[in-house]
Coordinates of C-alpha atoms and ligand atoms in Angstrom, one line a residue:
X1 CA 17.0 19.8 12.7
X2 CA 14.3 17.9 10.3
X3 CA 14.5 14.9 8.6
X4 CA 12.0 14.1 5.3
X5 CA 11.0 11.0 3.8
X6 CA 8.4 10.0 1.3
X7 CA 7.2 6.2 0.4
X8 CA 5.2 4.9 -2.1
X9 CA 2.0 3.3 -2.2
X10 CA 1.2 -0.1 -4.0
X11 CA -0.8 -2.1 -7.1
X12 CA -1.1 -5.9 -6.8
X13 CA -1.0 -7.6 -10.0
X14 CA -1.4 -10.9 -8.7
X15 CA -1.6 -12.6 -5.6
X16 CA -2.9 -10.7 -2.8
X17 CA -4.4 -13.0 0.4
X18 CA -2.6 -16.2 -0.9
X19 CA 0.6 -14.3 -0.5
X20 CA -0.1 -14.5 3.2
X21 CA -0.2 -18.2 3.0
X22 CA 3.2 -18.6 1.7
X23 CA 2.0 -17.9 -2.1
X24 CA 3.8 -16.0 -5.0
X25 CA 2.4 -12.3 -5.3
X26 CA 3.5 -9.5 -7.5
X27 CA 3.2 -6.0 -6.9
X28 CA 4.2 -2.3 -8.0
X29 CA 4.9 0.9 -6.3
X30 CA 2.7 3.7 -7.8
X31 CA 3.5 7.6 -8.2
X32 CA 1.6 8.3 -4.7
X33 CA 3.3 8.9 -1.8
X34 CA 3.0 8.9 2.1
X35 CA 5.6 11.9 3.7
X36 CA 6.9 12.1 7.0
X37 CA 8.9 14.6 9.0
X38 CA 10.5 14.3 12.2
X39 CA 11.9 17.9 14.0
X40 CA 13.6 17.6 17.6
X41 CA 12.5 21.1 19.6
X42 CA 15.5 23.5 20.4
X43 CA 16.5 23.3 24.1
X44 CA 14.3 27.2 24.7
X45 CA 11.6 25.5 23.0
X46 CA 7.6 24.8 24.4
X47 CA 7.0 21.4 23.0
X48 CA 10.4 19.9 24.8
X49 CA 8.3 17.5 27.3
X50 CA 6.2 16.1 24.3
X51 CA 6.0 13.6 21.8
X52 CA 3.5 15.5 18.8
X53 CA 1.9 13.6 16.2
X54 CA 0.2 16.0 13.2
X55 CA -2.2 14.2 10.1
X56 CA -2.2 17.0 8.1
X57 CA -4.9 15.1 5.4
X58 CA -7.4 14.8 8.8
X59 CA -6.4 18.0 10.3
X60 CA -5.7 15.7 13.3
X61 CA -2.9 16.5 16.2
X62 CA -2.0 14.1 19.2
X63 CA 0.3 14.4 21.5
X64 CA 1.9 12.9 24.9
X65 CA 4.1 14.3 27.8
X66 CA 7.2 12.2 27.5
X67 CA 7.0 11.7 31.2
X68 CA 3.8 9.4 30.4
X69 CA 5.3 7.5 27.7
X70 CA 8.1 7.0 29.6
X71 CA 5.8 5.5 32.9
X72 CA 3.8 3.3 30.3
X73 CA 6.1 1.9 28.2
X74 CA 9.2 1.6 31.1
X75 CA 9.5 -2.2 30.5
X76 CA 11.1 -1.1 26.8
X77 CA 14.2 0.0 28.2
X78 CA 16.7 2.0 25.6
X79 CA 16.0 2.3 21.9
X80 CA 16.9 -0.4 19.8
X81 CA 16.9 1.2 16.6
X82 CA 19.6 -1.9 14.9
X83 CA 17.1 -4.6 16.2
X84 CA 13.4 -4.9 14.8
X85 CA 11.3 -6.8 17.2
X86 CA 7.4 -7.3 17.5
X87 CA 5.9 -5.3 20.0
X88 CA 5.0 -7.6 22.9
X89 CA 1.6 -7.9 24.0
X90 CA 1.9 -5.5 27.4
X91 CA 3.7 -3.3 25.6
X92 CA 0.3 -3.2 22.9
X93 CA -1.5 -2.5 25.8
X94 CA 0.0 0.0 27.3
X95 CA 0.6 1.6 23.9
X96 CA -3.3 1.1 23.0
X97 CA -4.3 3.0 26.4
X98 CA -2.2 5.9 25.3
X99 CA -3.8 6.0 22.1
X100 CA -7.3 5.7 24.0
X101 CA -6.4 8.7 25.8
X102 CA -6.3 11.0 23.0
X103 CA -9.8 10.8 22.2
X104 CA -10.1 10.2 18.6
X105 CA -13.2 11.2 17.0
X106 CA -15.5 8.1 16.2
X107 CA -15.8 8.7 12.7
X108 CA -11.7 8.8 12.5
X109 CA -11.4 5.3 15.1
X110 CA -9.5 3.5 12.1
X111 CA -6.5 5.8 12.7
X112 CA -5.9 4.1 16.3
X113 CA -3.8 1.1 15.0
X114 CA -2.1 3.9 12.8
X115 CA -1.3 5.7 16.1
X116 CA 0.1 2.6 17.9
X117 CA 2.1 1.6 15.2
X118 CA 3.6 5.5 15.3
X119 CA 4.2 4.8 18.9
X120 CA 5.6 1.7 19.1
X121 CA 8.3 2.8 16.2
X122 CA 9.2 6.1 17.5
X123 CA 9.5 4.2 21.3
X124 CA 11.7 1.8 19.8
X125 CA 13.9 3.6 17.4
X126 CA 14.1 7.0 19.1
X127 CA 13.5 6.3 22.9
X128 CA 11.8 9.0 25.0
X129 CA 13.0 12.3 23.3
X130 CA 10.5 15.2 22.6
X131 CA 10.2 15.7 19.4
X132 CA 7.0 16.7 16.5
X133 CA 5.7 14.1 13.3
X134 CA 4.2 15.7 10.4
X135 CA 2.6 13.2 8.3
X136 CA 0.5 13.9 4.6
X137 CA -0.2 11.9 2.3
X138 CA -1.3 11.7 -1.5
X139 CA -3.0 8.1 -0.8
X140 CA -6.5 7.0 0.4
X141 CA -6.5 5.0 3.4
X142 CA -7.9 2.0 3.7
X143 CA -8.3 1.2 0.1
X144 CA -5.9 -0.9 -1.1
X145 CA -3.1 1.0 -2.3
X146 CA -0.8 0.1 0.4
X147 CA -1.6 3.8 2.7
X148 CA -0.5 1.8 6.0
X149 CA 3.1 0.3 4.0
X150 CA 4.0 3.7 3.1
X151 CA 3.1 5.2 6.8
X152 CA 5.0 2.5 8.2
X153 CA 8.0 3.4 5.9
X154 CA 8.3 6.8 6.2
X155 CA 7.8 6.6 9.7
X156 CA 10.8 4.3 9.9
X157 CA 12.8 6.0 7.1
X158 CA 12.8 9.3 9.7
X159 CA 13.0 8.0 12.6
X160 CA 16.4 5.5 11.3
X161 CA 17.4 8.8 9.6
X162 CA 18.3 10.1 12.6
X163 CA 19.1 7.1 14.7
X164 CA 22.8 5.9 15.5
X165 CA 22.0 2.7 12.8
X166 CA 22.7 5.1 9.8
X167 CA 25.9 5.7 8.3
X168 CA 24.9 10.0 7.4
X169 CA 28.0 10.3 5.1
X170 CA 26.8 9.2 2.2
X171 CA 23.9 12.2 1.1
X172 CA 23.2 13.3 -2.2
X173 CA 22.1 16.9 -2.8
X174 CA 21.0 17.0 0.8
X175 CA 19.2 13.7 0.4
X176 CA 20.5 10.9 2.4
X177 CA 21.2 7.6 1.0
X178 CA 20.0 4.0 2.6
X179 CA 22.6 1.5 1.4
X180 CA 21.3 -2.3 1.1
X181 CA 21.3 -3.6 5.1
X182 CA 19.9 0.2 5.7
X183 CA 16.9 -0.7 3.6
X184 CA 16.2 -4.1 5.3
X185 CA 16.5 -2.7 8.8
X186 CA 14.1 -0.2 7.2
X187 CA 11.9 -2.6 6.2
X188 CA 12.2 -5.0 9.3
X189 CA 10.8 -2.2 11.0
X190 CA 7.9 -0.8 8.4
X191 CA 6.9 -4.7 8.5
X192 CA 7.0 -4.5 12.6
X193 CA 4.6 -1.6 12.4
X194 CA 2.2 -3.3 9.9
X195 CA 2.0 -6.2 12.0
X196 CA 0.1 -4.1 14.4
X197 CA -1.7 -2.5 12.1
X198 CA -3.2 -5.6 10.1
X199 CA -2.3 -8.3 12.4
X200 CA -0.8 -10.8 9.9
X201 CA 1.0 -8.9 7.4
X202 CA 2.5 -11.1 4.7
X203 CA 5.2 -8.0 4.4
X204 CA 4.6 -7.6 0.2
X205 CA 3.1 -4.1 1.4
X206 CA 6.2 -2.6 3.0
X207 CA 9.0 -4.4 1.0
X208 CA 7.1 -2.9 -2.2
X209 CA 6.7 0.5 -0.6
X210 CA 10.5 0.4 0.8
X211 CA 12.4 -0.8 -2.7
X212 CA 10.4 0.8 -5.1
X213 CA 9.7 -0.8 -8.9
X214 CA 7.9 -4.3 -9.2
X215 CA 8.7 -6.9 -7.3
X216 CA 7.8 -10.7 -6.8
X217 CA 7.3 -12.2 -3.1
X218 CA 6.8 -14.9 -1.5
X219 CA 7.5 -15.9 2.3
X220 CA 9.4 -12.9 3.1
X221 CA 11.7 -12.9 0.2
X222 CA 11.9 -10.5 -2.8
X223 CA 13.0 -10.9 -6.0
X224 CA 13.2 -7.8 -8.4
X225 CA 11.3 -7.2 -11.5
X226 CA 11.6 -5.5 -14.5
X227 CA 8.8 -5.1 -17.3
X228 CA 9.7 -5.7 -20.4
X229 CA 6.3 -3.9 -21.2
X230 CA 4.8 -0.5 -20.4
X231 CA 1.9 -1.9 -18.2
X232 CA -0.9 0.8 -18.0
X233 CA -3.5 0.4 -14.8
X234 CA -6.9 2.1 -14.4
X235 CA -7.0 2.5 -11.2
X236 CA -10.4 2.8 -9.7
X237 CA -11.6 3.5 -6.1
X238 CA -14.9 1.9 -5.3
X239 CA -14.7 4.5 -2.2
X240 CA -16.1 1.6 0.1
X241 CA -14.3 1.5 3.3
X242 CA -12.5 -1.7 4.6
X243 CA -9.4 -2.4 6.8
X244 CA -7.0 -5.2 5.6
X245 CA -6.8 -6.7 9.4
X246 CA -10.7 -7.8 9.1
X247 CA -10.2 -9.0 5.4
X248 CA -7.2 -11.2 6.2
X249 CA -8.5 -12.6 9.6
X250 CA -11.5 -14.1 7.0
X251 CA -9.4 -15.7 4.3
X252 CA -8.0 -17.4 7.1
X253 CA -10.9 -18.5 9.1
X254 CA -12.4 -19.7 5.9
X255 CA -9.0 -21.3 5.4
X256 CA -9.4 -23.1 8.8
X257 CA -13.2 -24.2 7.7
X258 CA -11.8 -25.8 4.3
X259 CA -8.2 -26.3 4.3
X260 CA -7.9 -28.6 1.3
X261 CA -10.2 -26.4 -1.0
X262 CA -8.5 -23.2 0.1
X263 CA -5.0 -24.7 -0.3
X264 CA -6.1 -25.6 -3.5
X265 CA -7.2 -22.0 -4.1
X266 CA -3.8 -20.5 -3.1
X267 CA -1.6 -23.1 -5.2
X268 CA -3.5 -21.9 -8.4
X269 CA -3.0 -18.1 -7.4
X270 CA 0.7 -19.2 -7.1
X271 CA 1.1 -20.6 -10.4
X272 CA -1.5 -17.0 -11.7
X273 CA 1.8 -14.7 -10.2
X274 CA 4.5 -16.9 -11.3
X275 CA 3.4 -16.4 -15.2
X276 CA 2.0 -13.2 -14.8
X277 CA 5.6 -12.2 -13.5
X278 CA 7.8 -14.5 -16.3
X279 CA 5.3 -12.9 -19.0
X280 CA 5.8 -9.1 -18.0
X281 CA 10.0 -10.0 -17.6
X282 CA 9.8 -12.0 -21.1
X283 CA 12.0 -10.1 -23.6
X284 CA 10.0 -8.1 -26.2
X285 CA 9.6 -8.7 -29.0
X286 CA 9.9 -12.6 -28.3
X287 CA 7.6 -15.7 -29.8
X288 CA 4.9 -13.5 -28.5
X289 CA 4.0 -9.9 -29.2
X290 CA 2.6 -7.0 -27.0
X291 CA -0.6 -7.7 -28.0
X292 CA -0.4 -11.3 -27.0
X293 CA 1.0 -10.6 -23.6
X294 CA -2.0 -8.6 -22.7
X295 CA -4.5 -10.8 -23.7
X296 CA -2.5 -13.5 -21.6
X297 CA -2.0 -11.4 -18.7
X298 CA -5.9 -10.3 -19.0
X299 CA -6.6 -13.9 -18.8
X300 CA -4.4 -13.9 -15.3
X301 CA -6.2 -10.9 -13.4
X302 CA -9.5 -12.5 -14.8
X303 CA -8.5 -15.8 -13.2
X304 CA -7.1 -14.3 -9.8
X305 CA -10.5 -12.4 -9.5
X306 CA -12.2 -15.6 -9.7
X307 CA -10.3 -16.7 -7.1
X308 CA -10.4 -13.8 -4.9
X309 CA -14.3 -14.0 -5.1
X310 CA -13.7 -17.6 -4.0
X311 CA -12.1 -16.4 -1.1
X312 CA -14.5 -14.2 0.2
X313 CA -13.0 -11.0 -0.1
X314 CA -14.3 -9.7 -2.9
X315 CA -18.0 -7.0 -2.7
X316 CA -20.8 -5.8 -4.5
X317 CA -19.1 -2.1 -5.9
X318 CA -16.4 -4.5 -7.1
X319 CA -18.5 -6.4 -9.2
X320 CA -20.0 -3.6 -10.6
X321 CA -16.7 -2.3 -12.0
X322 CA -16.0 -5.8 -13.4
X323 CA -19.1 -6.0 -15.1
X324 CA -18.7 -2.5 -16.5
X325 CA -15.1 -2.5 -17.6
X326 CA -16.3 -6.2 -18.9
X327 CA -18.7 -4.9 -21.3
X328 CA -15.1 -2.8 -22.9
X329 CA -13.6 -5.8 -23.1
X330 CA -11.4 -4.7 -20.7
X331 CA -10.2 -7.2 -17.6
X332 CA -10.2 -6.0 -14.4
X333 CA -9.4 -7.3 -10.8
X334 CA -9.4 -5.9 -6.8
X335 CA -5.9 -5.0 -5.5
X336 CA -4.8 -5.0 -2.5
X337 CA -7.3 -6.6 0.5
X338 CA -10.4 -6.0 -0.9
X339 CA -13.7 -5.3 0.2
X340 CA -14.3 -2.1 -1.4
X341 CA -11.1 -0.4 -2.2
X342 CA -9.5 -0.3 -5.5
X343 CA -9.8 -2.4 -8.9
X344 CA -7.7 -2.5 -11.0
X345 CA -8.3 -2.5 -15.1
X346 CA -5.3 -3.4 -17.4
X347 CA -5.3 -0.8 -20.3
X348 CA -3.8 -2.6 -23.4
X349 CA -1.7 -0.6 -25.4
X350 CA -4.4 -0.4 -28.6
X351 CA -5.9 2.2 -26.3
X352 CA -4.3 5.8 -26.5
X353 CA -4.1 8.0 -23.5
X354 CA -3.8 11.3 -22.7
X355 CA -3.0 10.8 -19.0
X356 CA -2.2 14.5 -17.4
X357 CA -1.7 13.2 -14.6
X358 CA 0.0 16.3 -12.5
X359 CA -3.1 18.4 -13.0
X360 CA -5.9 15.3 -12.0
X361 CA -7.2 15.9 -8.7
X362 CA -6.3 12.9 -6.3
X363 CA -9.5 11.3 -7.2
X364 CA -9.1 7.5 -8.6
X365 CA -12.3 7.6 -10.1
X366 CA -10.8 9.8 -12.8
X367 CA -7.2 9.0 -12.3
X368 CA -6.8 8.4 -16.0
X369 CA -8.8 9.9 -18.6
X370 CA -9.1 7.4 -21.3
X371 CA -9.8 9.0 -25.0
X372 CA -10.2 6.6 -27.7
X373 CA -9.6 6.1 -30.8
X374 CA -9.5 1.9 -31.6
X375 CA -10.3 0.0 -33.8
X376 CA -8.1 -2.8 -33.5
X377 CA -9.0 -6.6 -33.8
X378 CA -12.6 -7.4 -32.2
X379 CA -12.0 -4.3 -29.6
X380 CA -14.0 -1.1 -30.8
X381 CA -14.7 1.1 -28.2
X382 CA -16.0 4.4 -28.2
X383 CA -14.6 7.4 -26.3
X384 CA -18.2 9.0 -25.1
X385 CA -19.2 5.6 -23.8
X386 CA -16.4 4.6 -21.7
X387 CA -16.4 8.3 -20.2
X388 CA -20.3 7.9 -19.6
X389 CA -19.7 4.5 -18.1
X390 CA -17.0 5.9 -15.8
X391 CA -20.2 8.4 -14.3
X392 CA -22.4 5.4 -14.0
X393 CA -19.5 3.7 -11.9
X394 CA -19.1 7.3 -10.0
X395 CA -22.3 8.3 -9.7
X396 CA -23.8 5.0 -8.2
X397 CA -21.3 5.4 -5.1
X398 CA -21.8 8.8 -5.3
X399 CA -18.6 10.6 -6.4
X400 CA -17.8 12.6 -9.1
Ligands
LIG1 N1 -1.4 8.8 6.5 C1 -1.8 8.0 7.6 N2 -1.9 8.6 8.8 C2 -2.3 7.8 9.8 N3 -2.7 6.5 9.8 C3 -2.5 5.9 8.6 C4 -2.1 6.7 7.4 N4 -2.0 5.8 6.4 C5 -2.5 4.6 6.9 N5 -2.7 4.7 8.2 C6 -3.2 3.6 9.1 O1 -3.4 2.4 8.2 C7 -4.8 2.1 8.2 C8 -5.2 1.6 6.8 O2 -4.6 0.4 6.6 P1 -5.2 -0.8 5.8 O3 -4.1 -1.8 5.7 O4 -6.5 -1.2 6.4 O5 -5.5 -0.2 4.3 P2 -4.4 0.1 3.2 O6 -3.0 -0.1 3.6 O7 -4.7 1.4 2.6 O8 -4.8 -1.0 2.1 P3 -4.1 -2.4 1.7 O9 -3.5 -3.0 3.0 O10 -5.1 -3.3 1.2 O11 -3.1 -2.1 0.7 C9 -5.6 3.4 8.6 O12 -6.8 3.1 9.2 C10 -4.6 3.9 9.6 O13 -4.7 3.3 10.9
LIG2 C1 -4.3 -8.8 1.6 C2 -2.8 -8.7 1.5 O1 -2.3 -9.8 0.8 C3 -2.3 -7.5 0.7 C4 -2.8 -6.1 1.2 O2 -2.3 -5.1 0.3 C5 -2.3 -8.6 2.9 C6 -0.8 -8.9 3.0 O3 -0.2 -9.5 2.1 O4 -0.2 -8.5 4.0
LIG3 MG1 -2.4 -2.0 4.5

């Protein structure tokens, strides 16, 4: 038998870093997906004394006798699939040296806390049964778009899928469905897996990635968006490497070297994603019109850029995007942690697009093509220049 899942990936509007300090945050899933599949072997089969892990994107396959997992992690007991719990610091350990033991090429070391998350989830969840992974995904790791949510979530998604936790009657066309308390356990255990991955998650990533649409969060809790607006997002991937763990661990030692200025910092951030999110629910058309509500939200991403430079997260490839998409008019901020990673630039709706999206390779740098044809208020771009000054951003960190 195999199980499939697929989760989303992420944009933050507003509010990433303060979120993890108890501040409001707003975020989107996007049309890129992590997918997992989980397949038990038949009793005649090889692979029935192993646990298999295949990365199809890195062309990467681990894999553990069951018998060693078992001797490792012995402390754990039976699954305990209906109760999401941190993994406790032996257990880490022992999980880490199994992860050691596969020998992961240096230039791939990032994928370790990947692995241990994997580990600690299938432990947990599905005990010691053989059985075979097979993860791809459509998302960049380690930029910003949420890659370790949506592993974490489809991970979980599978592994629950199959677990005693899931009511299976209710499936539609073959697919089954997670009912409410299904999709928290879900997402108790995505965010139990993200802790080990980043170390102190706020959860925004994996709620996001588990329910879908846009949401607004703060301290654990979720309240669901809708946009009264069709909000279009240049997504652009600065291709400099980070990981979120680092980037977080910073805000908050600089948080501990000036509390009162950082609190400060975060309280203004809070107030950036609570009218970011009231303008993008306010009915349309209301006192203000579309055009309005762009220039206003423009104003917001400008502001919470400000702020994320003030926090120290944000880099020199980021600023080269501002001050690019700046000279368009355009407003543009980093999403996610930062870094490097991906910026994001609000497209108002004077601009036309011809997005094709299904036939664009899987390379943000050109994840829209924007053709224009505006000439509206002080805004007068030109279609030749913005594509030019999309190779200048590519070409000076060297992609096409
Ligand atoms: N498809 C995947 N296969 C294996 N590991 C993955 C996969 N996706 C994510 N990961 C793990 O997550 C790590 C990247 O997580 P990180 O939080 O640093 O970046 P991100 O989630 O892409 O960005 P952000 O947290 O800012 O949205 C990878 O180094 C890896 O350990
Ligand atoms: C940087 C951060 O705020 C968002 C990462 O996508 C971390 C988190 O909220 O867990
Ligand atoms: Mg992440």
């Amino acid at each position: 038998m195999e199980v499939k899942a697929r989760a989303p990936g992420k944009i933050i509007l507003s509010g990433e870093h303060a979120v993890v300090h108890g501040c409001t945050a707003v975020a989107a899933s996007i049309d890129l997906y992590t997918y997992a599949s989980l397949s038990f072997p038949s009793p005649s089969s090889e692979n029935d004394d192993t646990l298999n892990l295949r990365l199809k994107d890195s062309g990467l396959e681990f894999s553990w006798q069951i018998e060693r997992l078992k001797d490792a992690l012995s402390n754990l007991g039976c699954p305990f699939p209906s109760k999401p719990i941190s993994c406790p610091t032996e257990s880490l350990k022992s999980i880490s040296m199994l992860v050691e033991e596969q020998s992961i090429p240096e230039a791939k070391i990032a994928l370790a806390s990947g692995l241990s998350a994997f580990l600690w989830l299938y432990t947990s969840i599905q005990g010691f049964k053989p059985a075979t992974v097979v993860i791809n995904s459509d998302l960049p790791l380690g930029s910003g778009l949420g890659s370790s949510a949506a592993f974490c979530v489809s991970l979980s998604a599978v592994f629950l899928s199959l677990s005693d936790s899931m009511n299976k009657d209710r499936s539609q066309q073959g697919w089954l469905i997670f009912e409410d308390s299904e999709l928290q356990l879900l997402n108790k255990w995505a965010f139990e897996g993200e802790k080990i991955i980043h170390g102190k998650p706020s959860g925004i990533d994996n709620t996001v990635s588990t329910y879908g649409n846009m949401i607004k969060f703060k301290s654990g809790d979720l309240t669901r968006i809708k946009s009264s607006l069709p909000l279009r997002m240049l997504i652009t991937n600065t291709r400099v490497g980070r990981n979120t763990k680092a980037l977080v661990a910073g805000v908050s030692e600089r948080t501990l070297r000036h509390p009162d200025v950082m609190s400060s910092i975060f309280n203004a951030v809070d107030f950036i994603s609570r009218e970011l999110s009231a303008i993008i629910q306010s009915p349309t058309p209301d006192e203000l019109s579309i055009t309005e509500k762009e220039e206003k939200l423009e104003e917001l991403m400008e502001m919470n850029q400000g702020l994320l430079q003030c926090m120290g997260v944000s880099h020199a490839s980021i600023e080269t995007i501002l001050r690019t998409t700046l000279k368009y008019k355009l407003a543009s901020k980093l999403t996610g942690a930062g870094g490097g990673g991906c910026v994001l630039t609000l497209l108002p709706s004077c601009i036309l697009l011809f997005c094709s999206l299904p036939n664009l390779p899987v390379d943000y740098h050109f994840y829209f093509v924007v053709y224009l044809f505006v000439f509206y208020n002080d805004r007068c771009l030109d279609n030749m220049a913005l594509r030019s000054q999309n190779s200048l951003i590519s070409q000076q960190h060297g992609h096409r």
